[in-house]
Tab-separated table of C-alpha atoms in Angstrom:
chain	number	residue	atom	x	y	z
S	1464	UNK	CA	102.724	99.880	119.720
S	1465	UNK	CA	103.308	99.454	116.196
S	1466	UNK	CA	102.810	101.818	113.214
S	1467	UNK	CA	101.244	100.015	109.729
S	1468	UNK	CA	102.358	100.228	106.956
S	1469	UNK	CA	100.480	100.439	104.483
S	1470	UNK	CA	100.389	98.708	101.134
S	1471	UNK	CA	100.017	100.529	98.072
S	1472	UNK	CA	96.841	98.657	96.012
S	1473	UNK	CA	97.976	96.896	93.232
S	1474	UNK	CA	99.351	98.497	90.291
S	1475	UNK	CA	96.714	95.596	87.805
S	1476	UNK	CA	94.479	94.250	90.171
S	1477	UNK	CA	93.178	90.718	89.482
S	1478	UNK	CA	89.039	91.326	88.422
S	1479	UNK	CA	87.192	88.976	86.863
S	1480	UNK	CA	86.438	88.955	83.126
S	1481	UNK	CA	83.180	87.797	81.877
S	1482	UNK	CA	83.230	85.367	79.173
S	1483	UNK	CA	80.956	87.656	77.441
S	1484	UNK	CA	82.256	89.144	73.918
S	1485	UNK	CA	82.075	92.691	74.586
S	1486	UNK	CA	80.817	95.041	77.022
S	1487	UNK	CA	77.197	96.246	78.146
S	1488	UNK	CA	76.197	99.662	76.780
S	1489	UNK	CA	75.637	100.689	79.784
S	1490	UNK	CA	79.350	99.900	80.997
S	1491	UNK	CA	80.767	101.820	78.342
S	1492	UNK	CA	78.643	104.553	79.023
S	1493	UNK	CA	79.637	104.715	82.723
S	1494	UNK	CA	83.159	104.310	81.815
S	1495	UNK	CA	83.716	107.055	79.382
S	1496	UNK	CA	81.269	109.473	81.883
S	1497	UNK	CA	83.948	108.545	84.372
S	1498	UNK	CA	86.547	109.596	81.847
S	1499	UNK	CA	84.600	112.748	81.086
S	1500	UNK	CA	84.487	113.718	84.701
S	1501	UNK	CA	88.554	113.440	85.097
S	1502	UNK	CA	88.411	115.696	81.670
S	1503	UNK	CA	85.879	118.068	83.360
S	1504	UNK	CA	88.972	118.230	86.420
S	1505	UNK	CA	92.160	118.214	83.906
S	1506	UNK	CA	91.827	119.200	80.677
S	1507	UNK	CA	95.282	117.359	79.515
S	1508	UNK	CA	93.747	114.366	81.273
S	1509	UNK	CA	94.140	112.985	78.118
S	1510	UNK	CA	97.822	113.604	77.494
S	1511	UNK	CA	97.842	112.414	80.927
S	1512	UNK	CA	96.371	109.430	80.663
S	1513	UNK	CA	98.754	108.457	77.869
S	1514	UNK	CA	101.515	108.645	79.902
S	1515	UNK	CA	99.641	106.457	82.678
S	1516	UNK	CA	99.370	103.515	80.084
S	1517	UNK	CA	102.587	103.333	79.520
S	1518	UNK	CA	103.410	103.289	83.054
S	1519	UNK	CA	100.985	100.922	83.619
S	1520	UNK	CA	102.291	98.636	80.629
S	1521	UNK	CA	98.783	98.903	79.217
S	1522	UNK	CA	100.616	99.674	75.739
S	1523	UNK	CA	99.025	96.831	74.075
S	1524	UNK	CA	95.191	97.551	75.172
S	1525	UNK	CA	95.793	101.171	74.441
S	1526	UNK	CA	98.517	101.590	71.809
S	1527	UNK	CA	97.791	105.286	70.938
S	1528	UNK	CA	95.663	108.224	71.151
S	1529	UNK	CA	93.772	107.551	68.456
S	1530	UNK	CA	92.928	104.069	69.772
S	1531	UNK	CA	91.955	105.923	73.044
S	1532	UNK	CA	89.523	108.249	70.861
S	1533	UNK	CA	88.032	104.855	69.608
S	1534	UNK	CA	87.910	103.198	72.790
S	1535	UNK	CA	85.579	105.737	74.350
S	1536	UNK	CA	83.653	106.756	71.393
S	1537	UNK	CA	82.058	103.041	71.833
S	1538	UNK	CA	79.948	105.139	73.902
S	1539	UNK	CA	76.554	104.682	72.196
S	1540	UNK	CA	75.684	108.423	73.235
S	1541	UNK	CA	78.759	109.677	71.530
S	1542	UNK	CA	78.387	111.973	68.913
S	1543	UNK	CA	80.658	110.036	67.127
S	1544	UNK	CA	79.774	106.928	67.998
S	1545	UNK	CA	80.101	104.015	65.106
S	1546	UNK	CA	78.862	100.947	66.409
S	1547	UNK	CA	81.720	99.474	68.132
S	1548	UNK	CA	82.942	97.312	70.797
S	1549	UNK	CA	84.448	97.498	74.147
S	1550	UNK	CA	86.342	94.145	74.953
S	1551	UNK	CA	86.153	93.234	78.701
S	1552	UNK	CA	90.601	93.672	78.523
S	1553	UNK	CA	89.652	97.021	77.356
S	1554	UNK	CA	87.136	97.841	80.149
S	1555	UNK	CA	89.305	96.463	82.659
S	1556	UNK	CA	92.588	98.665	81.507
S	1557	UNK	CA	90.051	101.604	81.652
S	1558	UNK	CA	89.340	100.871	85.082
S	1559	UNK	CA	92.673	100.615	85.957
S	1560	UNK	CA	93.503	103.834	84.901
S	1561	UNK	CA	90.628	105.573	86.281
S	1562	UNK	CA	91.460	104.487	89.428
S	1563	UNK	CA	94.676	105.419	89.438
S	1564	UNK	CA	94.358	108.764	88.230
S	1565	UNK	CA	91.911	109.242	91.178
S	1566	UNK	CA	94.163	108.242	93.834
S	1567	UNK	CA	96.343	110.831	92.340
S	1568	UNK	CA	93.846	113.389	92.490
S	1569	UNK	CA	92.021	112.322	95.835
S	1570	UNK	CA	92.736	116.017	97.057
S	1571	UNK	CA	90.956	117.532	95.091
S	1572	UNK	CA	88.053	115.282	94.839
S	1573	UNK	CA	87.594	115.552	98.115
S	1574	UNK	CA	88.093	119.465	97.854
S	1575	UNK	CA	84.936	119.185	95.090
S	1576	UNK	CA	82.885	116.834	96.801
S	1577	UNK	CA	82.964	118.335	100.355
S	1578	UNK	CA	82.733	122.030	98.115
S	1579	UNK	CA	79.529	120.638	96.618
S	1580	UNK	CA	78.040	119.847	100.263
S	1581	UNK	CA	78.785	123.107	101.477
S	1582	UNK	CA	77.522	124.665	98.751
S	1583	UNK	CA	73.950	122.854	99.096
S	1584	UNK	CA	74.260	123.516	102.802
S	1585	UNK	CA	74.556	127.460	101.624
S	1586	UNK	CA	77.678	127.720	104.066
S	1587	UNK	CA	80.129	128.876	101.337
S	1588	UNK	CA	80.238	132.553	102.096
S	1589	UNK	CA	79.439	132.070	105.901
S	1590	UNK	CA	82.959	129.954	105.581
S	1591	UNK	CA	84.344	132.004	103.325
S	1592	UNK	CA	85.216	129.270	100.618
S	1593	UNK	CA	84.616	131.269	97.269
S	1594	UNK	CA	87.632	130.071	95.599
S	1595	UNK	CA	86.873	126.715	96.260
S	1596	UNK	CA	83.088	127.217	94.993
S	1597	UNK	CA	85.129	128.812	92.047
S	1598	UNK	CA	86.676	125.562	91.591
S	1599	UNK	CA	83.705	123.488	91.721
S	1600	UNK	CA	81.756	125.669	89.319
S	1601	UNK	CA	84.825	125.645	86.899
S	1602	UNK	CA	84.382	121.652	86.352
S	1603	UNK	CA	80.758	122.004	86.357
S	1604	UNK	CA	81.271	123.949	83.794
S	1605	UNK	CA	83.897	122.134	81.871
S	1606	UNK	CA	81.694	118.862	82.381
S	1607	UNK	CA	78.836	120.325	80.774
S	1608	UNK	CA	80.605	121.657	77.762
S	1609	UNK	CA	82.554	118.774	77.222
S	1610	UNK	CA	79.253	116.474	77.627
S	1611	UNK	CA	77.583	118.536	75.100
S	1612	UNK	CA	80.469	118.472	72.694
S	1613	UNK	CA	80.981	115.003	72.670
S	1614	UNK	CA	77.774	113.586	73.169
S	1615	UNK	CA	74.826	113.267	70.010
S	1616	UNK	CA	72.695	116.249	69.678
S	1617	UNK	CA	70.391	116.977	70.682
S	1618	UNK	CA	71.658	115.938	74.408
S	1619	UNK	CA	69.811	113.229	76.195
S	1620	UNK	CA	70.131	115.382	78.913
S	1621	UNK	CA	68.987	118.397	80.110
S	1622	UNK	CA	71.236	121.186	82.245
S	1623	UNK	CA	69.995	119.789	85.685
S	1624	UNK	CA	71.013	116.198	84.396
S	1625	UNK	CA	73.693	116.908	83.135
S	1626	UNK	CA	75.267	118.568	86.568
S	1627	UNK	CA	73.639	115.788	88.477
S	1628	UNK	CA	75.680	113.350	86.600
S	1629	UNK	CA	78.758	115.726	86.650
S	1630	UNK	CA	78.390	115.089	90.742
S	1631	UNK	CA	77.826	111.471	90.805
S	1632	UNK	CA	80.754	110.977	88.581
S	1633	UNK	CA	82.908	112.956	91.887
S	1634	UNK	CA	81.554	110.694	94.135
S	1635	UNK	CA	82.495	107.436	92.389
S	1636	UNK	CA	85.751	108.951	91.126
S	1637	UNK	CA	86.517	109.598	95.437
S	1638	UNK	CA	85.267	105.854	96.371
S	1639	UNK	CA	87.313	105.021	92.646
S	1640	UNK	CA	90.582	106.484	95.005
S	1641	UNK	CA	90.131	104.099	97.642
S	1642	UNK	CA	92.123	100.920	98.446
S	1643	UNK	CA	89.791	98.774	96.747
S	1644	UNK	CA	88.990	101.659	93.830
S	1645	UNK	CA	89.470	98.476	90.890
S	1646	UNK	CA	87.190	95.889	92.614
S	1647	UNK	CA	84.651	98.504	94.343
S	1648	UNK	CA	83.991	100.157	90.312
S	1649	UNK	CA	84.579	96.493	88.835
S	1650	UNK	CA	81.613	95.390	90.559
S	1651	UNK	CA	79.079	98.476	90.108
S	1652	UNK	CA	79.959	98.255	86.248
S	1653	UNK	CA	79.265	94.285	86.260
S	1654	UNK	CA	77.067	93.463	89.022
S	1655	UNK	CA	79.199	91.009	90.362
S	1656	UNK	CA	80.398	90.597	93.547
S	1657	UNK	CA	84.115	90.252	95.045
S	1658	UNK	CA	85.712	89.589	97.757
S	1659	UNK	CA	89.549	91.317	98.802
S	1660	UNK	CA	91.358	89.638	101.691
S	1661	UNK	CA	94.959	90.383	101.681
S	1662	UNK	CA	95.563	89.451	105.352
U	45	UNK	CA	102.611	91.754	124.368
U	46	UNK	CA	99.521	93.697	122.993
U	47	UNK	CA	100.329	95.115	119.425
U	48	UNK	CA	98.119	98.220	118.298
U	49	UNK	CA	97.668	99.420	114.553
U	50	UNK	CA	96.437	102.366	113.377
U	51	UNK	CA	94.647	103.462	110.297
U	52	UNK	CA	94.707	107.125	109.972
U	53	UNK	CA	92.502	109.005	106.942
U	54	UNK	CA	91.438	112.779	107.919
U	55	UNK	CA	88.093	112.836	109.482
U	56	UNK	CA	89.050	109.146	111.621
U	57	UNK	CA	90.979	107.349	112.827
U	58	UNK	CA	90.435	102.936	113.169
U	59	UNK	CA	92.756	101.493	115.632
U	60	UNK	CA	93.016	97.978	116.732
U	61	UNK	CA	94.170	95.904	119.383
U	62	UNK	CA	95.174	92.559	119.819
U	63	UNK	CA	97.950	90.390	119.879
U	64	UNK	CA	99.988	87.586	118.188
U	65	UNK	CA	99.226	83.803	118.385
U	66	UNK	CA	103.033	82.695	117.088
U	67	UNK	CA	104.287	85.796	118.919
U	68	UNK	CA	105.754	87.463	116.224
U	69	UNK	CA	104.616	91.237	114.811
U	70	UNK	CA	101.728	89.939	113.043
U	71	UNK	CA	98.784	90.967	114.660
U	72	UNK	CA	96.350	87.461	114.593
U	73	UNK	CA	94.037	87.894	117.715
U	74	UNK	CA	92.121	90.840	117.935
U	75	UNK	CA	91.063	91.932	121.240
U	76	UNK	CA	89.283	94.992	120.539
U	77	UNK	CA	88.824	98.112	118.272
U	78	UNK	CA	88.181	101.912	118.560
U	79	UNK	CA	86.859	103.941	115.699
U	80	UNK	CA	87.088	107.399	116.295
U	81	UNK	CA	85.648	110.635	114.067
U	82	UNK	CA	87.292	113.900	114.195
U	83	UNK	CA	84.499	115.990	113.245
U	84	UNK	CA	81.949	114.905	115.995
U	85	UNK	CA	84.748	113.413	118.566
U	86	UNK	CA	82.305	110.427	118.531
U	87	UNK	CA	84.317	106.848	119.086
U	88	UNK	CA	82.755	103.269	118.122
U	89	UNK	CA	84.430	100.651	120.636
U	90	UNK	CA	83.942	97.225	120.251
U	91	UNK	CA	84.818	93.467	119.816
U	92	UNK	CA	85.674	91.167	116.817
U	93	UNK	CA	81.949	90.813	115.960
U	94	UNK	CA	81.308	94.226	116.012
U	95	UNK	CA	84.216	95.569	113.588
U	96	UNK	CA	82.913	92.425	111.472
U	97	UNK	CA	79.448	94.048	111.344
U	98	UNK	CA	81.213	97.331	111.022
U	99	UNK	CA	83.496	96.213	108.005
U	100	UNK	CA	80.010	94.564	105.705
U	101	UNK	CA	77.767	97.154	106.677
U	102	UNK	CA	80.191	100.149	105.105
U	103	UNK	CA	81.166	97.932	102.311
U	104	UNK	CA	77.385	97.162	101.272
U	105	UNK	CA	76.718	100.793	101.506
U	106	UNK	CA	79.427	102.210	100.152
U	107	UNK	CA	78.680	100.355	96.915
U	108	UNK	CA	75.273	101.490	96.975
U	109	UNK	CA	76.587	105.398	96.347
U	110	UNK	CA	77.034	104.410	92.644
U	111	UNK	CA	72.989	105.432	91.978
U	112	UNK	CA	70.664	105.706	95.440
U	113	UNK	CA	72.107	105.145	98.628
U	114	UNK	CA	69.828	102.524	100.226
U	115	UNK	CA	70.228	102.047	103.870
U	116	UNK	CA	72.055	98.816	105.369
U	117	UNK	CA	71.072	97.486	108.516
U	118	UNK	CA	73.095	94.675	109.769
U	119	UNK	CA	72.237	93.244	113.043
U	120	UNK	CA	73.148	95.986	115.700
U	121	UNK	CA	74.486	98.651	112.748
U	122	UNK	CA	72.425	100.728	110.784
U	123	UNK	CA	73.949	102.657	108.070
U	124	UNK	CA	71.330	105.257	106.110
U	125	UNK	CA	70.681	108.648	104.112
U	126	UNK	CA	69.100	111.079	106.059
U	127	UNK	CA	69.636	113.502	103.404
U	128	UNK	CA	71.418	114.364	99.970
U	129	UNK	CA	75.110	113.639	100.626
U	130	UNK	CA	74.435	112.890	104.278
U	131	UNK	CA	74.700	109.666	105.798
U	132	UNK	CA	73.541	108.221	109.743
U	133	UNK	CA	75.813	105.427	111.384
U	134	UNK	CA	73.745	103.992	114.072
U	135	UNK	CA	75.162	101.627	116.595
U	136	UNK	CA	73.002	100.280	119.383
U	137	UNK	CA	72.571	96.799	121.186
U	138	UNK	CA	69.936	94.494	119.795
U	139	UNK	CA	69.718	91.785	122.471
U	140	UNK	CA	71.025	91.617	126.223
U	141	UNK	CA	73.885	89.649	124.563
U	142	UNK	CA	75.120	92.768	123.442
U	143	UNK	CA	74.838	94.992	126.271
U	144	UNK	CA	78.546	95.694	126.249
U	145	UNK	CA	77.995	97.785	122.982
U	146	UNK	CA	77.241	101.441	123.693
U	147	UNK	CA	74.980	103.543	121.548
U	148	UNK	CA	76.688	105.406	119.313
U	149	UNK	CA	75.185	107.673	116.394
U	150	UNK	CA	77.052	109.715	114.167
U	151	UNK	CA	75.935	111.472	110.972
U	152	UNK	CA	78.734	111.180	107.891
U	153	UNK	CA	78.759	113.707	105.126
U	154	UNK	CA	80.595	111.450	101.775
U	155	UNK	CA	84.316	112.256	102.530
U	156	UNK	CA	84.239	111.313	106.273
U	157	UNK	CA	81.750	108.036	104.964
U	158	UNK	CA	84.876	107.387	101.952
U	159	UNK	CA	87.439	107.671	104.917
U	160	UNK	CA	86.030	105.351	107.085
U	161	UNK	CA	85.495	102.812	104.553
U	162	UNK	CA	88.872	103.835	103.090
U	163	UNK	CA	90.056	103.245	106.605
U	164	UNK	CA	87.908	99.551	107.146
U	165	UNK	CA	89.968	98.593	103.527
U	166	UNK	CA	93.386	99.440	104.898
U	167	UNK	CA	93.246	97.718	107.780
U	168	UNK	CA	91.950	94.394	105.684
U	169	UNK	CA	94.452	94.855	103.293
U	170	UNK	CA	97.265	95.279	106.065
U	171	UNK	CA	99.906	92.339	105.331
U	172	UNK	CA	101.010	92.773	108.648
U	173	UNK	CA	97.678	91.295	110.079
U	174	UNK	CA	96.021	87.513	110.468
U	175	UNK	CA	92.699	88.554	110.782
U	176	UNK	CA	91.073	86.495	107.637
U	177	UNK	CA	88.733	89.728	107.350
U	178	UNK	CA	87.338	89.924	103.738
U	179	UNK	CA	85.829	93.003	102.665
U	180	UNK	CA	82.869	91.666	100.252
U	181	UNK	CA	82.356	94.228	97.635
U	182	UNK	CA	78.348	93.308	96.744
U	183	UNK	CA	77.442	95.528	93.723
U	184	UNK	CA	73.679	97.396	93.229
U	185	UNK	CA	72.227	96.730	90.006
U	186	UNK	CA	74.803	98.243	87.085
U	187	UNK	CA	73.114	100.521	85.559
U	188	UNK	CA	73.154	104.045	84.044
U	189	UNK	CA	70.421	106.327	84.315
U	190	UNK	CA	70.662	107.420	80.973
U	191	UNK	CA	71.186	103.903	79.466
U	192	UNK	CA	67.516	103.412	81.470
U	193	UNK	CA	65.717	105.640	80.029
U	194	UNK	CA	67.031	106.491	76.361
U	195	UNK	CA	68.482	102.369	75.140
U	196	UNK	CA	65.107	102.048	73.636
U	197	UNK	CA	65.407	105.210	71.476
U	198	UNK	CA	69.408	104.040	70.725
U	199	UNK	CA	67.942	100.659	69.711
U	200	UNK	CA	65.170	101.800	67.650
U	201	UNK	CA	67.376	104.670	65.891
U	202	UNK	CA	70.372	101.525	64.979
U	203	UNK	CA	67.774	99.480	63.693
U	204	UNK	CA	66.866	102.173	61.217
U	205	UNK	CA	70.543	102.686	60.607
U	206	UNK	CA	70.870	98.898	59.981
U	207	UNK	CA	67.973	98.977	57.157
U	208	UNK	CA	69.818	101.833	55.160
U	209	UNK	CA	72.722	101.160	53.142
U	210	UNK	CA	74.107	104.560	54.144
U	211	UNK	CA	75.523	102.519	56.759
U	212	UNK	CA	77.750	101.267	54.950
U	213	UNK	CA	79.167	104.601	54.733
U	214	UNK	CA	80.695	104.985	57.917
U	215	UNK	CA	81.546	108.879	57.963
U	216	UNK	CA	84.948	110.036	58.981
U	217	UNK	CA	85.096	111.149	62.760
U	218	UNK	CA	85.504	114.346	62.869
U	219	UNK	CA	87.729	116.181	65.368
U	220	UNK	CA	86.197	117.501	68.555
U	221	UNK	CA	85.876	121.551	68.843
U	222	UNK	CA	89.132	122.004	70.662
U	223	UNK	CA	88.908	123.126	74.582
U	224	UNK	CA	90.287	126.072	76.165
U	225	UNK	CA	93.719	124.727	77.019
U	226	UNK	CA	93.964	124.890	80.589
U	227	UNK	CA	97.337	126.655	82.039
U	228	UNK	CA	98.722	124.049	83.754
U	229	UNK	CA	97.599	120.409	84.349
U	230	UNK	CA	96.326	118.624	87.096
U	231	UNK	CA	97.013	115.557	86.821
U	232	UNK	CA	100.120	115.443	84.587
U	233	UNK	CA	102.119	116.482	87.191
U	234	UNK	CA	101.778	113.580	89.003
U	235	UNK	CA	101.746	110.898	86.231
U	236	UNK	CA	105.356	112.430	85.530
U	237	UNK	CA	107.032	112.635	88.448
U	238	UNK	CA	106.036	109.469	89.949
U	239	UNK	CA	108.509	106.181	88.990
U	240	UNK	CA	105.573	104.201	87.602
């Protein structure tokens, strides 16, 4: 009997880039949602995601905060929003941080997302899990204020959107923890499909 | 020598079996596999064809959880919702071929469905095996819900930005309303203690 060991994904993962110039609207929108939802968890996210990139040697595709700010606010729903461009490089460093932040924080996504079942299933008090319910209500929260802060008014979504969003985002950020995190989101953002094989 | 490798997440546990055609550590003929869930105590054993089912029906499905799950059914494997943020895993024989595989149902709330394909991605990814399993990652349809239903309105309202010259004007960003500050991070934690 043997015990694996197991290999830690790949710190830039190889993922196709489209020859495309630019991103879909609807990739930037799921990327900075994605972004939002690791702000709704962390509110430093940001500061913390600075100090990924540089870990990362993303530097170059990210060279500051302010290029950060710019980077999401391509974001057509963004309040301020001015017409620009994600590159695919860009997309793809985004992706790569995402990821990684939510293997970092794969606790507590699953904390949230099994939280969010319990609370549907009304077992919260039977199990005695307030403080997680307090938890899950506190980025709820945080993911609806910083939607409607950030996003053009008035909001393309309503309350009951916006927290159905605010859980899909958990869900993808947990399968975004995984292994295969980079090529499992790569693929939902571009509709392409990929195939790992490392053994 | 039979070699056996586990792949332990918290709600199962994927072991294989097999052994080595050079004879070496590196795990190259499988003989068999056991898939056990904590939660239910429910096991999936099988054969090479059956953890090859097993490994592109969770893969397929998984990627479906980015809008509507939509349910997979792979020759003897069925993999569907049965509710919000439940999923069934149905295993049963199709033919009298398969009359070695035992019925097996178990129903998966999203963390135990993440673990198992967590645990299906592990074991593919495992260096230490010759398997030449591929996990193909087969995308739904990108697409936002939002971006559905409002890029009309966002096309219509740029092409009345393009017309005015007040374009031109591209106003200053201003700052965000600053959030509550939050005590103590998350995430940062992490970011700064690992080595990169």
């Amino acid at each position: 009997m043997q015990a694996n060991t197991l290999q830690t994904p790949q710190i830039y993962p190889d993922l196709h880039l489209p020859q495309t110039q630019g991103c879909d609207p609807a990739v930037r929108i799921d990327l900075d949602h994605l972004l939002l939802a690791i702000e709704a968890i962390d509110l430093q996210a940001t500061d913390a995601i600075l100090q990924l990139v540089e870990q990362l040697n993303l530097s170059e595709i990210v060279p500051n905060r302010v290029s950060l700010w710019r980077m999401r606010n391509t974001n057509p729903y963004r309040r301020n929003y001015q017409r620009g461009s994600l590159s695919w490089e860009e997309a793809k460093a985004f992706v790569v941080i995402i990821c990684n932040i939510a293997r970092r924080i794969n606790t507590h996504l699953r904390l949230l997302v099994t939280t969010n079942h319990q609370a549907l299933d009304q077992k919260i008090e039977v199990l005695g899990l307030q403080q997680n319910l307090g938890y899950l209500e506190s980025y709820f929260q945080q993911f609806h204020d910083l939607f409607l802060s950030r996003m053009r008014s008035p909001s393309v979504l309503n309350d009951s959107d916006i927290r159905s969003l605010a859980t899909q985002m958990l869900i993808q950020l947990l399968f975004c923890s995984g292994s295969l995190g980079e090529q499992r989101l790569w693929s939902n953002l571009l509709g392409s499909k990929a195939i790992a094989n490392r053994n | 020598m039979p070699i056996q490798r586990f792949y332990n997440l918290p709600s199962c546990t994927l072991q294989i079996e097999g052994i080595s055609a050079e004879g070496g550590d590196r795990l190259s003929i499988l003989t068999g596999f056991e898939c056990r869930f904590h939660h239910s105590g429910t096991k999936i054993v099988g054969d090479r064809d059956l953890l090859e089912n097993l490994i592109k029906s969770t893969g397929r499905y998984a990627q479906t959880l980015h809008d509507e799950p939509v349910g997979i059914y792979n020759q003897s494997i069925s993999l569907e919702p049965v509710e919000m943020y439940l999923h069934k895993l149905k295993i049963q024989p199709i033919d009298n071929s398969q009359a070695d595989i035992e019925l097996v149902e178990v129903h998966l709330d999203t963390v135990q469905l993440f673990d198992l394909v967590e645990s299906i991605d592990r074991l593919c990814l495992d260096p230490q095996n010759q398997l030449n399993f591929s996990v193909v990652i087969e995308p739904v349809v990108a697409s936002s819900k939002v971006s559905a239903s409002v890029l009309p309105a966002i096309i219509g309202v740029g092409s009345l930005a393009i017309a005015s010259a007040v374009l031109f004007l591209i106003p200053t960003p201003k700052p965000d309303p600053k959030p509550q500050p939050q005590p103590v991070s998350l995430i940062l934690p992490y970011i700064t203690n690992s080595e990169g």
